[in-house]
Coordinates of C-alpha atoms in Angstrom, one line a residue:
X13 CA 10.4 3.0 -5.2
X14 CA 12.4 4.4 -2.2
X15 CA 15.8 3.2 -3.7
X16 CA 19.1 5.4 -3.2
X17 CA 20.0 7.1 -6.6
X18 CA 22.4 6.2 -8.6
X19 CA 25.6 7.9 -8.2
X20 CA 26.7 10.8 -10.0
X21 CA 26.3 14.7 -10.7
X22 CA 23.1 16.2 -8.6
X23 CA 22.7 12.6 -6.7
X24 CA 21.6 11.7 -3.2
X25 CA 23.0 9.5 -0.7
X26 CA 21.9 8.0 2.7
X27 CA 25.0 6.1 3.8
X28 CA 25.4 9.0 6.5
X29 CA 22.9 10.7 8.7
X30 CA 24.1 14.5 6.5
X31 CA 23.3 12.4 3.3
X32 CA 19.7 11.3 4.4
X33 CA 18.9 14.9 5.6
X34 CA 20.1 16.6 2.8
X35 CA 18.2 14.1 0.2
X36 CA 15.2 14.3 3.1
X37 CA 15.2 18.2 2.3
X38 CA 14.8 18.3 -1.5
X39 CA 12.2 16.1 -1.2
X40 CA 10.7 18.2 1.4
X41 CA 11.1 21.3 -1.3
X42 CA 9.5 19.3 -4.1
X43 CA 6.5 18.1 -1.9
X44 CA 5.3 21.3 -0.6
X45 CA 5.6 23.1 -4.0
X46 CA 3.4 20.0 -5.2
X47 CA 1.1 20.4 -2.8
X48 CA -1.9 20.9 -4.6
X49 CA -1.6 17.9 -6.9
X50 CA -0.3 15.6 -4.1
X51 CA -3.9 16.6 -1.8
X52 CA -6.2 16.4 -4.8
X53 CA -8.7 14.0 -4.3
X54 CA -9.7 12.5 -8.0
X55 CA -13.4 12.0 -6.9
X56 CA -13.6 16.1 -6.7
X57 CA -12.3 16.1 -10.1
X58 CA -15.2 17.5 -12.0
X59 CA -16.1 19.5 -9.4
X60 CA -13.0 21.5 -8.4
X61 CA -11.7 21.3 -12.2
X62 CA -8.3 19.7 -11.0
X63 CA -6.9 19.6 -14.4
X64 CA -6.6 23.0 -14.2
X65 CA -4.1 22.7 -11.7
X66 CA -1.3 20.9 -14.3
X67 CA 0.1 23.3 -16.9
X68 CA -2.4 23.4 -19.8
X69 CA 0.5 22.7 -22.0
X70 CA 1.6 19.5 -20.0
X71 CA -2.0 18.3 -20.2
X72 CA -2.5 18.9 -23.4
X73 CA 0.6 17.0 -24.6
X74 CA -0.6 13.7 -21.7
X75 CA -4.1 13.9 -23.5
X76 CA -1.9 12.9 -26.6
X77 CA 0.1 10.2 -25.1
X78 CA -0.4 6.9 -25.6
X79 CA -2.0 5.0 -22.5
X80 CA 1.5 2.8 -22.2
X81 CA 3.3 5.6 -22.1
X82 CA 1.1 7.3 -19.1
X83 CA 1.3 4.1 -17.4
X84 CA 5.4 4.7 -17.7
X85 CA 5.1 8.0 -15.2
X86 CA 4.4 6.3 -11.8
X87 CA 7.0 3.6 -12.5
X88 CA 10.5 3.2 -11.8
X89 CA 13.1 0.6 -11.8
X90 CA 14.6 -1.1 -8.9
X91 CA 17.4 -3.9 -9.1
X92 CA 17.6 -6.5 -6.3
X93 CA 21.2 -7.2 -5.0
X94 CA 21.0 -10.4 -3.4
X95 CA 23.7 -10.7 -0.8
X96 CA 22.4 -14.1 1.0
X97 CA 21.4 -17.5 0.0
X98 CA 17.5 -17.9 -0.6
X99 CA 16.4 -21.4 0.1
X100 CA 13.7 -22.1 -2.0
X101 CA 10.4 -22.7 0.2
X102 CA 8.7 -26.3 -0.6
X103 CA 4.9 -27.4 -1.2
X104 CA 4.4 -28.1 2.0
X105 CA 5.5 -24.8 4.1
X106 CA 4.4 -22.8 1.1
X107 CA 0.5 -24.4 1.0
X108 CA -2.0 -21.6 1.1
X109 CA 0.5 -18.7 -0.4
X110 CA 0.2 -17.2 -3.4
X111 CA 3.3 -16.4 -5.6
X112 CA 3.4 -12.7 -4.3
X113 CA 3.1 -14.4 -0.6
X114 CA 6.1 -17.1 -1.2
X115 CA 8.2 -14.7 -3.2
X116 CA 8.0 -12.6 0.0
X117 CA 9.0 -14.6 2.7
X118 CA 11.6 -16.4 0.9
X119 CA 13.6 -13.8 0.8
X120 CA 13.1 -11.7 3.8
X121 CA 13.4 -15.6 5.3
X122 CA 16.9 -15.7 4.2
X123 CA 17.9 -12.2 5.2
X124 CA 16.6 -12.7 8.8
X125 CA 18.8 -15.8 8.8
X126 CA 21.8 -14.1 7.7
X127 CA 21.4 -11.1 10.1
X128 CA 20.3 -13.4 12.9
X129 CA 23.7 -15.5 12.5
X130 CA 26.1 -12.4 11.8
X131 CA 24.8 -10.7 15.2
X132 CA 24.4 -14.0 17.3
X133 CA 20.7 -13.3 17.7
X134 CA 19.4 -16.7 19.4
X135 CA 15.4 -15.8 18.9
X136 CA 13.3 -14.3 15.9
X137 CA 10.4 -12.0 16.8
X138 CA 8.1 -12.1 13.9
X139 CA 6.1 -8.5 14.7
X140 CA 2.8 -8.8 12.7
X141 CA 2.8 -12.5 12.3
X142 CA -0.5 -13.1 10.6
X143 CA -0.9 -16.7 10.0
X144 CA 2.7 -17.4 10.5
X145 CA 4.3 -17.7 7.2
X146 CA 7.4 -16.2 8.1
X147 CA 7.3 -17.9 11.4
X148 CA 7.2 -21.1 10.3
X149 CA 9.9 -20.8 7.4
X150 CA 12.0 -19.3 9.7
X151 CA 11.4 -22.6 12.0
X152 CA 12.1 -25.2 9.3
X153 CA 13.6 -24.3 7.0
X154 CA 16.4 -22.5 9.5
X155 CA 15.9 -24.3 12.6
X156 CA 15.5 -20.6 14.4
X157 CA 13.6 -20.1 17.3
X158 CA 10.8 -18.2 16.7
X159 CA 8.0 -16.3 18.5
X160 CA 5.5 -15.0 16.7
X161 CA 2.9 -11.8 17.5
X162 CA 0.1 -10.7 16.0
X163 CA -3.3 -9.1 17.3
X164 CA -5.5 -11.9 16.0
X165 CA -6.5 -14.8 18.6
X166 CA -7.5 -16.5 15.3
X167 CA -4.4 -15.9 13.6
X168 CA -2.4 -17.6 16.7
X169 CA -5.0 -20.6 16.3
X170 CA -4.1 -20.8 12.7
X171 CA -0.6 -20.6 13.4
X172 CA -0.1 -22.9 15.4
X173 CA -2.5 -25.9 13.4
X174 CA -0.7 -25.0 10.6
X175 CA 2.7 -25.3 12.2
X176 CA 1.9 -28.5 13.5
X177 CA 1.2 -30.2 10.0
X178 CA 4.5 -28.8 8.6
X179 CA 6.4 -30.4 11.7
X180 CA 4.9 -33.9 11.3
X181 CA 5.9 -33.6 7.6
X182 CA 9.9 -32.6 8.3
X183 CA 10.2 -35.1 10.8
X184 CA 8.6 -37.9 9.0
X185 CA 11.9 -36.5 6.1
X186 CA 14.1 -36.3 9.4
X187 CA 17.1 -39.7 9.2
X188 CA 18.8 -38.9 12.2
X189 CA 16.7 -37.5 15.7
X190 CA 16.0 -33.9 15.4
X191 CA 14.6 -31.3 17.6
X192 CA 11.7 -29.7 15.7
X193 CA 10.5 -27.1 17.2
X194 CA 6.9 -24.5 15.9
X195 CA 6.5 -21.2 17.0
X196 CA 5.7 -19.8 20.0
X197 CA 2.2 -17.2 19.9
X198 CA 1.1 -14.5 21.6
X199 CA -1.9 -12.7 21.3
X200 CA -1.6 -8.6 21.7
X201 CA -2.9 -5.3 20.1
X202 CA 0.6 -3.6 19.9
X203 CA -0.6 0.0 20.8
X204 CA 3.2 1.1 21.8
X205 CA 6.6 0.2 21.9
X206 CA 6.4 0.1 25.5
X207 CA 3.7 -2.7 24.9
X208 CA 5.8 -4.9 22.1
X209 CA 9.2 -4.4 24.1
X210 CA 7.5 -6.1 27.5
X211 CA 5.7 -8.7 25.7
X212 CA 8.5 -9.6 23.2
X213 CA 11.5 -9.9 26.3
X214 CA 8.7 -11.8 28.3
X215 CA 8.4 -14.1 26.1
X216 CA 11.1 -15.0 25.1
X217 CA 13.0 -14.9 28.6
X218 CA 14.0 -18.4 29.3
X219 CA 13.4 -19.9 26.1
X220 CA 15.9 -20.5 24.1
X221 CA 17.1 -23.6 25.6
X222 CA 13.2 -25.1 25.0
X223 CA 11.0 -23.4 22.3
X224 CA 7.4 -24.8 23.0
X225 CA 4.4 -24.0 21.7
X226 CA 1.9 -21.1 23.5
X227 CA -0.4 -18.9 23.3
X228 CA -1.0 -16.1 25.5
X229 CA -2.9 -12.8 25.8
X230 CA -1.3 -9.3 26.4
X231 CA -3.7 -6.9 28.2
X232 CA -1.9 -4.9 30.1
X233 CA -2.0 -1.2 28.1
X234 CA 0.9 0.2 28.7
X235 CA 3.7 -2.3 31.1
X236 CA 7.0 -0.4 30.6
X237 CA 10.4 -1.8 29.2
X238 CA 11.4 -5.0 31.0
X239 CA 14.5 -4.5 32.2
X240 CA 17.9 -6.8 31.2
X241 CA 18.0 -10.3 32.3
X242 CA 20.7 -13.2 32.3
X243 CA 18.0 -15.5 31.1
X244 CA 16.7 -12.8 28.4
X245 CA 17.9 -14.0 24.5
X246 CA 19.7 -11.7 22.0
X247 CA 16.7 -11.2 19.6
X248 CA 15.9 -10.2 16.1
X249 CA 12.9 -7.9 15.4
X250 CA 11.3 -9.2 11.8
X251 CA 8.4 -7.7 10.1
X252 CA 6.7 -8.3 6.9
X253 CA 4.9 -5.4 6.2
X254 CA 3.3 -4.8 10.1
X255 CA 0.8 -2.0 9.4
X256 CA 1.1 1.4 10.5
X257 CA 2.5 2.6 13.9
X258 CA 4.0 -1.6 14.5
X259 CA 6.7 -1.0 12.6
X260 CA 7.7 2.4 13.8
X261 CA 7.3 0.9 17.1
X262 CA 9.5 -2.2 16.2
X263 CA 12.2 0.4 15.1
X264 CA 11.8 2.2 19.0
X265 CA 12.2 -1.4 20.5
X266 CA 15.3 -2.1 18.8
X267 CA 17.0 1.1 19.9
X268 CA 15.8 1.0 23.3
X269 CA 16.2 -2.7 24.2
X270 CA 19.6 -4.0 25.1
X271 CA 18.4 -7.9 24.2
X272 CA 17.2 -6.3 20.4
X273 CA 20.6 -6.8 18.1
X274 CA 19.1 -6.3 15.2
X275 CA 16.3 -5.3 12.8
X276 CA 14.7 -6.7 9.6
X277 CA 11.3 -4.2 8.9
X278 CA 9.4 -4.2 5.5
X279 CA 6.7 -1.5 6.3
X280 CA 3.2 -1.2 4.7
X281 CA 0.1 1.0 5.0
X282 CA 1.0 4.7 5.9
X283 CA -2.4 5.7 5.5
X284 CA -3.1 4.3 9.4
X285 CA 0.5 5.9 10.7
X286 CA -0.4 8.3 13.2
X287 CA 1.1 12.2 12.6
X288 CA 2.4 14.4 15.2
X289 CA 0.9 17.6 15.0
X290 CA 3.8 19.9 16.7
X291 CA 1.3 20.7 19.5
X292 CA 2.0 17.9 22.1
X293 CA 5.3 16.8 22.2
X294 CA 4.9 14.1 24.8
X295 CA 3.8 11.7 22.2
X296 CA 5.5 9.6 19.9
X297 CA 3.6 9.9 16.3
X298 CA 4.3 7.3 13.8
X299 CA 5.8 10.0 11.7
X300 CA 7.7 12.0 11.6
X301 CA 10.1 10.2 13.4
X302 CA 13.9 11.5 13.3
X303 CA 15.1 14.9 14.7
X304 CA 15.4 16.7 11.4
X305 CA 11.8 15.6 9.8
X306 CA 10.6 17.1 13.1
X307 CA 12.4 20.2 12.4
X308 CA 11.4 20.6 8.7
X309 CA 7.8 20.9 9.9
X310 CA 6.4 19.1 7.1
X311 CA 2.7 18.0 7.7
X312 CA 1.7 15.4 5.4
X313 CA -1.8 14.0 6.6
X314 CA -4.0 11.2 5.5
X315 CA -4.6 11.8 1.8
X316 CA -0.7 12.2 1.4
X317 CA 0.1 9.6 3.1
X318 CA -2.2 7.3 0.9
X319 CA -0.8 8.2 -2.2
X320 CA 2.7 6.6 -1.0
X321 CA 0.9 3.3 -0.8
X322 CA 0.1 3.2 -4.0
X323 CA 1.1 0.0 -6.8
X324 CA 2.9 1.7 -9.0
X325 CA 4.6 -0.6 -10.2
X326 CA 2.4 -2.7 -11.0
X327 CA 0.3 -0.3 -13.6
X328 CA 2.7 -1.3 -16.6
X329 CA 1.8 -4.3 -16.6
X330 CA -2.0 -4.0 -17.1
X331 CA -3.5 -4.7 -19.9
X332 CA -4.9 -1.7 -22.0
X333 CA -8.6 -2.9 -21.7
X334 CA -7.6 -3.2 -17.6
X335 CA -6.5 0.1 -17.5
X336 CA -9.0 2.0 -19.5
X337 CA -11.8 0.5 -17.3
X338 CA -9.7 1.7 -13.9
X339 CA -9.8 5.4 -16.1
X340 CA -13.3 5.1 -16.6
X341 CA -13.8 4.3 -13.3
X342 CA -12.4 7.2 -12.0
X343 CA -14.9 9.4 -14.1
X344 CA -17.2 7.6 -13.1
X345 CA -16.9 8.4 -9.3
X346 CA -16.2 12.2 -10.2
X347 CA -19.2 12.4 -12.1
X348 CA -20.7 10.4 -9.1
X349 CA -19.5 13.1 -6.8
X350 CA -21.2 15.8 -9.2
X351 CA -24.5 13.8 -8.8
X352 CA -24.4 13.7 -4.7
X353 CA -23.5 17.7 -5.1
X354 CA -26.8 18.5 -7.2
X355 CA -29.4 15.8 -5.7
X356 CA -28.0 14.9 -2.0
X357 CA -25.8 17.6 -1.0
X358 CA -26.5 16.8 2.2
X359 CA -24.5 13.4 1.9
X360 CA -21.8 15.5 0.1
X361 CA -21.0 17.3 2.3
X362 CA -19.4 14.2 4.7
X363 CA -17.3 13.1 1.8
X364 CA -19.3 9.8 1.6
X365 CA -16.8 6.6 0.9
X366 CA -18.5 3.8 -0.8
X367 CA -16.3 1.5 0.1
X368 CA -13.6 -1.2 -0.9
X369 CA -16.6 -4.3 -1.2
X370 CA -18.5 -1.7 -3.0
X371 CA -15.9 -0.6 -5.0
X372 CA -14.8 -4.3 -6.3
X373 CA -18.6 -5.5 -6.6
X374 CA -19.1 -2.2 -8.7
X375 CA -15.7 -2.8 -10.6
X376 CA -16.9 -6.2 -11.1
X377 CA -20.2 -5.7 -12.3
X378 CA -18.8 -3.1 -14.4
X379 CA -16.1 -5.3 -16.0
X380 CA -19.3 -8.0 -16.2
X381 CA -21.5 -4.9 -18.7
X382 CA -18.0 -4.3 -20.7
X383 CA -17.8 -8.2 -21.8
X384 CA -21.4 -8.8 -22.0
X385 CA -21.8 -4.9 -24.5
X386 CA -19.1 -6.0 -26.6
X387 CA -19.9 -9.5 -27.0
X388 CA -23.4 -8.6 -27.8
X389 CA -22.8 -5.7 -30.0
X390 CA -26.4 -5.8 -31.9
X391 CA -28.2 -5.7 -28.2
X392 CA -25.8 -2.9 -27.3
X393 CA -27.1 -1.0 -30.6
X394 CA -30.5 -1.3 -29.6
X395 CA -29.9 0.3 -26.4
X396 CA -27.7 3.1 -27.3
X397 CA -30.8 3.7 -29.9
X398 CA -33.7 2.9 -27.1
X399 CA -31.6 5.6 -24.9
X400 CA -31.5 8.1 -27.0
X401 CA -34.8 8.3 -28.4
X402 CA -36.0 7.8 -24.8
X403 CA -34.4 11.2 -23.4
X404 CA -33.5 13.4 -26.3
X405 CA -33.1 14.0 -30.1
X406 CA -30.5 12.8 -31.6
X407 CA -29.1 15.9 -33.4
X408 CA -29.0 17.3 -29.4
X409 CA -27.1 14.0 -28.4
X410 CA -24.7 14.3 -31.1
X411 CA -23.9 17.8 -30.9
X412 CA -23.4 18.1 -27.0
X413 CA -21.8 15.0 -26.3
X414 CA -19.2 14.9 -29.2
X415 CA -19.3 18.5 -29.9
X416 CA -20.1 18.3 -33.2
X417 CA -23.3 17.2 -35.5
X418 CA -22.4 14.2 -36.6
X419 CA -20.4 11.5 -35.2
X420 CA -18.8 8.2 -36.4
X421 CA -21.0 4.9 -35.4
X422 CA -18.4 3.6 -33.5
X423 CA -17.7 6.7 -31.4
X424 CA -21.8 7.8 -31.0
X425 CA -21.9 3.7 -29.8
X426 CA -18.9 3.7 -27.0
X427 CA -20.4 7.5 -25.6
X428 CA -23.6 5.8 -25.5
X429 CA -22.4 2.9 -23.4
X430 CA -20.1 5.2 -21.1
X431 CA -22.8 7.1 -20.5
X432 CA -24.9 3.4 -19.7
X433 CA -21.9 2.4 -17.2
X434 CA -22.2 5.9 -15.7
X435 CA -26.0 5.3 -14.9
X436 CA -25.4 1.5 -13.5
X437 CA -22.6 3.2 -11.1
X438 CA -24.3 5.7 -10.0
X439 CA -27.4 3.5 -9.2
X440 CA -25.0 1.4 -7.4
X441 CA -23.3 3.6 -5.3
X442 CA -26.7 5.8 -4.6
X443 CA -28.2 2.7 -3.5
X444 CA -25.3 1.7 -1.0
X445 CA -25.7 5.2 0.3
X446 CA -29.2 4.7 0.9
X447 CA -30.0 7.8 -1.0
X448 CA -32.9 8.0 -3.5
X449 CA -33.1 7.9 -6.8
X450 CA -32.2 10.1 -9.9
X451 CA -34.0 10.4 -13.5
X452 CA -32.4 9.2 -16.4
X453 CA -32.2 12.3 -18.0
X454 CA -31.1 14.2 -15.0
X455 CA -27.8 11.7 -15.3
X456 CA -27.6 12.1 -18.4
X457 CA -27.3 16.3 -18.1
X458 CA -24.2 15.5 -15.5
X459 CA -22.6 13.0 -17.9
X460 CA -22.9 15.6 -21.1
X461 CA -21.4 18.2 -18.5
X462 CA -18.2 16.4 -17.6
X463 CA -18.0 14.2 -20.6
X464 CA -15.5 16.5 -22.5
X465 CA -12.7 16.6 -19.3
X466 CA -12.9 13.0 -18.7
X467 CA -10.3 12.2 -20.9
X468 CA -7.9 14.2 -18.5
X469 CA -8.5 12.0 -15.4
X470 CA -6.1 9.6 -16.8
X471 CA -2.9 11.9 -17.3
X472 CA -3.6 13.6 -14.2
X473 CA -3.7 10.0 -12.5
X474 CA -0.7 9.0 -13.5
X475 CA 0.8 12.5 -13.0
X476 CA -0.2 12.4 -9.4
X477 CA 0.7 8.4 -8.5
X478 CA 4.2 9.4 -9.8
X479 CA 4.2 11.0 -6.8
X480 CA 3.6 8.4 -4.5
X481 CA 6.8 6.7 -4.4
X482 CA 8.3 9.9 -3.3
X483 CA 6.0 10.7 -0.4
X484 CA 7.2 6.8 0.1
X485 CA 10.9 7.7 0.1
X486 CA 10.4 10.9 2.6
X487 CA 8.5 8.3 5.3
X488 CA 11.0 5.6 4.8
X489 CA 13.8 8.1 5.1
X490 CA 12.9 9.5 8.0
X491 CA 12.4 6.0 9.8
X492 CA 16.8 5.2 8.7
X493 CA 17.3 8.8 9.6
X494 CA 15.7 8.2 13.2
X495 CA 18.4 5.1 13.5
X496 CA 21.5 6.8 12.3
X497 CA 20.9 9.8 14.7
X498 CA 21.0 7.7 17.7
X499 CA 24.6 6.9 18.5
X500 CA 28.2 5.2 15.7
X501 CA 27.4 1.6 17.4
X502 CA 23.7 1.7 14.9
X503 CA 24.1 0.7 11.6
X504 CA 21.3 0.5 9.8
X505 CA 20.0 0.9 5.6
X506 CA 17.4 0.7 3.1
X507 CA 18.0 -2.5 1.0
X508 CA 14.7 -3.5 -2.0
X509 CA 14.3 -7.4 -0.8
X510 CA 11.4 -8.0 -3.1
X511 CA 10.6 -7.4 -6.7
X512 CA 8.2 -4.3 -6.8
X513 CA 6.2 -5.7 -9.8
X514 CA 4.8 -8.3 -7.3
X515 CA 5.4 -6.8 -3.9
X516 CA 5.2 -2.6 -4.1
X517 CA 6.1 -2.3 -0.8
X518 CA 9.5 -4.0 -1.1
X519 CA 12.0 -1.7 0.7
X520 CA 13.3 -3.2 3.8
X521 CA 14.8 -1.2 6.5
X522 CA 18.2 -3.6 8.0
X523 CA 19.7 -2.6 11.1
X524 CA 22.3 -3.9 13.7
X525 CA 24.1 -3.2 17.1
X526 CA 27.4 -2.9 16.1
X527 CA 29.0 -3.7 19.8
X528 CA 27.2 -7.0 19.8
X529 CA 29.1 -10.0 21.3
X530 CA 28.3 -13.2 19.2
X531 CA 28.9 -15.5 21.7
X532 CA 26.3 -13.8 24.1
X533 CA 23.5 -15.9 25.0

């Protein structure tokens, strides 16, 4: 994860703007002379023979490695340092969240809170609201002000019903008359900051004093920066993980607008950031964002930027069988790709993507053959034998698929079934494709080809997702970096709010106005 090293002999800093460059440059270095490994895409693994592009050596000594110890490449350690109170969230605000959900928003919850009260912010902006989690904690559980926007009319609907159920519950708890109030909604594709600065001062101008429910639609495309008003709040910007170009947008709001005092941003999905391309420098690109990533002239693009968004932390705690399957399925898809080359190069050629429904109902269905082969392990005999005799001899299966004439039972019978898997993935994805169809022992020429490198996909996985979190570090970087060069009254830092073993994208970028007045309206 994108935490600041530990102190000491050869480490980086980014307390200053000089110590974010200068740790923003070796990572620069590093990347580029990576290059290669960080662009590989593992579905052109057979094809391009992308183990050769790791050291034979290293790849020889990761074939050997245990698969817990692979699964220890991509990880790394991050300790939370608590500085507020977290109020625990109860049944009834955290109804429909799982534990990854409520995890989250108690704690960025109780950081808003805190900033919110240090720099007399009167009103929350929750950027990316969804179905108003964070909104509504924020509302009861800290009696804050809240408006909430998100791009989804149904999400606003949802919202607000939901909001209404929790505020019948606190004040049926209330003793003494309270003002309960739910969060205000508005309805707007955020396609600039220009866009979420206008529709965040609008509406919260006035309202303050009487937070009522509404929802309301944005459609102007590009209204330009309301200027200051008495009757505009000090605000908070808040974002749990807004996608993309939102929360680089949030971060331009908060520097341009006078009424923004602060900033709470947990960032997700830089896959969808857009990237400037040095050519037109009129636009404002998701990345890079600060003067010096601009400079550097590093170009990441889309494959990059995918491989920051990647779970790492999660892999070590997969179970073997889990993380054998994933391996497998990897193959799978190269060998897939090796298929599509040979029989429908045609539908190669556009780098077909099956899909993330295909992808789990294949996983699924896969994982659904693995229980039901090794729970019926006389049934999976027969087949392994009813394949074999069906499309070769067996001296010809033994000695091209293990290498050797003879084999021991239990190895012949898990090729056998890989090579089964193979076929019902391929059939799958060929199908989704709306491509023909391919003769058994066609496939079964492919497997045999690729068979003997498919035990490298998963050390050159792992070797490639460790990775990841630095390509993570560079964007997130750049996004402080962009804060700290604008002006000494901007403080701003990266501080890891959530555990990254249930929420990978845990770093949250802080930031306040240091000249603000706390008594300001």
């Amino acid at each position: 994860m994108a935490a600041t090293p530990a102190s000491g002999g050869g480490a980086y800093s980014c307390e200053t703007a000089g110590g974010t460059r200068e740790w923003m440059e070796a990572l620069a270095a590093f990347l580029v002379r990576h290059r290669p490994l960080l662009e590989a895409h593992v579905v052109n693994f057979f094809k391009e023979r992308m183990w050769e592009l790791v050291d034979a050596e290293w790849m020889e000594c990761l074939r050997r490695e245990p698969v817990e110890s692979l699964l220890k490449l991509p990880s790394g350690c991050v300790q939370l340092v608590p500085d507020v109170h977290v109020a625990s969230i109860g049944t009834v605000l955290a109804q429909g969240m799982n534990s990854k959900k409520k995890h989250e928003i108690e704690n960025l919850a109780a950081v808003v809170h805190a900033i919110a009260k240090s720099c007399g912010a009167k009103t929350v902006v929750d950027v990316g609201s969804g179905q108003g989690y964070l909104a509504q904690a924020l509302s009861f559980e800290y009696k804050l002000p809240v408006v909430a926007i998100d791009a989804s009319s149904h999400h606003a609907s949802v919202t607000i019903a939901r909001a209404e159920r929790i505020k019948k519950h606190y004040a049926a708890k209330c003793v003494e008359k309270q003002l309960l109030t739910v969060p205000r909604t508005v309805t707007c594709h955020v396609l600039s900051s220009d866009t979420l600065a206008a529709v965040t001062l609008d509406a919260c101008k006035d309202d303050h004093l009487e937070h009522v429910r509404e929802t309301k639609a944005c459609t102007s495309k590009s209204p330009q920066i309301l200027e200051s008003t008495q009757s505009s709040p000090s605000l908070i910007l808040a974002g749990l993980h807004a996608c993309g170009d939102l929360s680089v947008n949030m971060l331009r709001v908060f520097v341009a607008c006078e009424q923004v005092k602060a900033l709470v941003s947990v960032g997700c999905c830089y896959n969808l950031l857009s990237e400037d391309s040095y050519e037109d420098t009129n636009t404002c690109p998701g990345f890079p964002m600060s003067k010096a990533a601009k400079l550097s002239k590093l170009v990441l693009g889309k494959s990059i930027r995918d491989l920051a968004c990647q779970s790492v932390e999660r892999w070590r705690s997969l179970t073997l069988d889990i993380v054998l399957q994933n391996f497998d399925v990897h193959a799978f898809r190269a060998a897939f790709q090796m298929v599509l080359e040979k029989y429908f190069p045609e539908v190669s050629r556009l780098s077909p993507s099956i899909g993330r429904q295909g992808k789990a109902l294949r996983r699924q269905r896969l994982r659904k053959v693995v229980e039901s082969q090794m729970a019926m392990e006389k049934i999976d005999n027969l087949s392994c034998s009813n394949l074999k005799e069906q499309n070769m001899n067996t001296d010809d299966v033994d000695s091209v698929v293990h290498g050797v004439d003879t084999e021991p039972d239990d190895i012949h019978h898990d090729e056998c079934r890989k090579f089964a898997l193979f076929k019902d993935f391929t059939l799958s994805g060929l199908g989704r494709l709306g491509c023909g169809s391919v003769e058994d022992m066609s496939l079964l020429e492919i497997w045999k080809g690729v068979q003997p490198f498919s035990e490298y996909i998963g050390p050159f996985w792992c070797l490639r997702a460790a990775l990841g979190p630095l390509v993570e570090t560079y964007i997130l970087l750049d996004r402080l970096l962009f804060l700290q060069e604008q002006n000494s009254l901007v403080e701003a830092l990266l501080f890891p709010l959530f555990d990254p073993t249930m929420s990978p994208r845990n770093m949250a970028i802080i930031a306040w106005k240091l000249s603000v007045n706390s008594s300001e309206a």
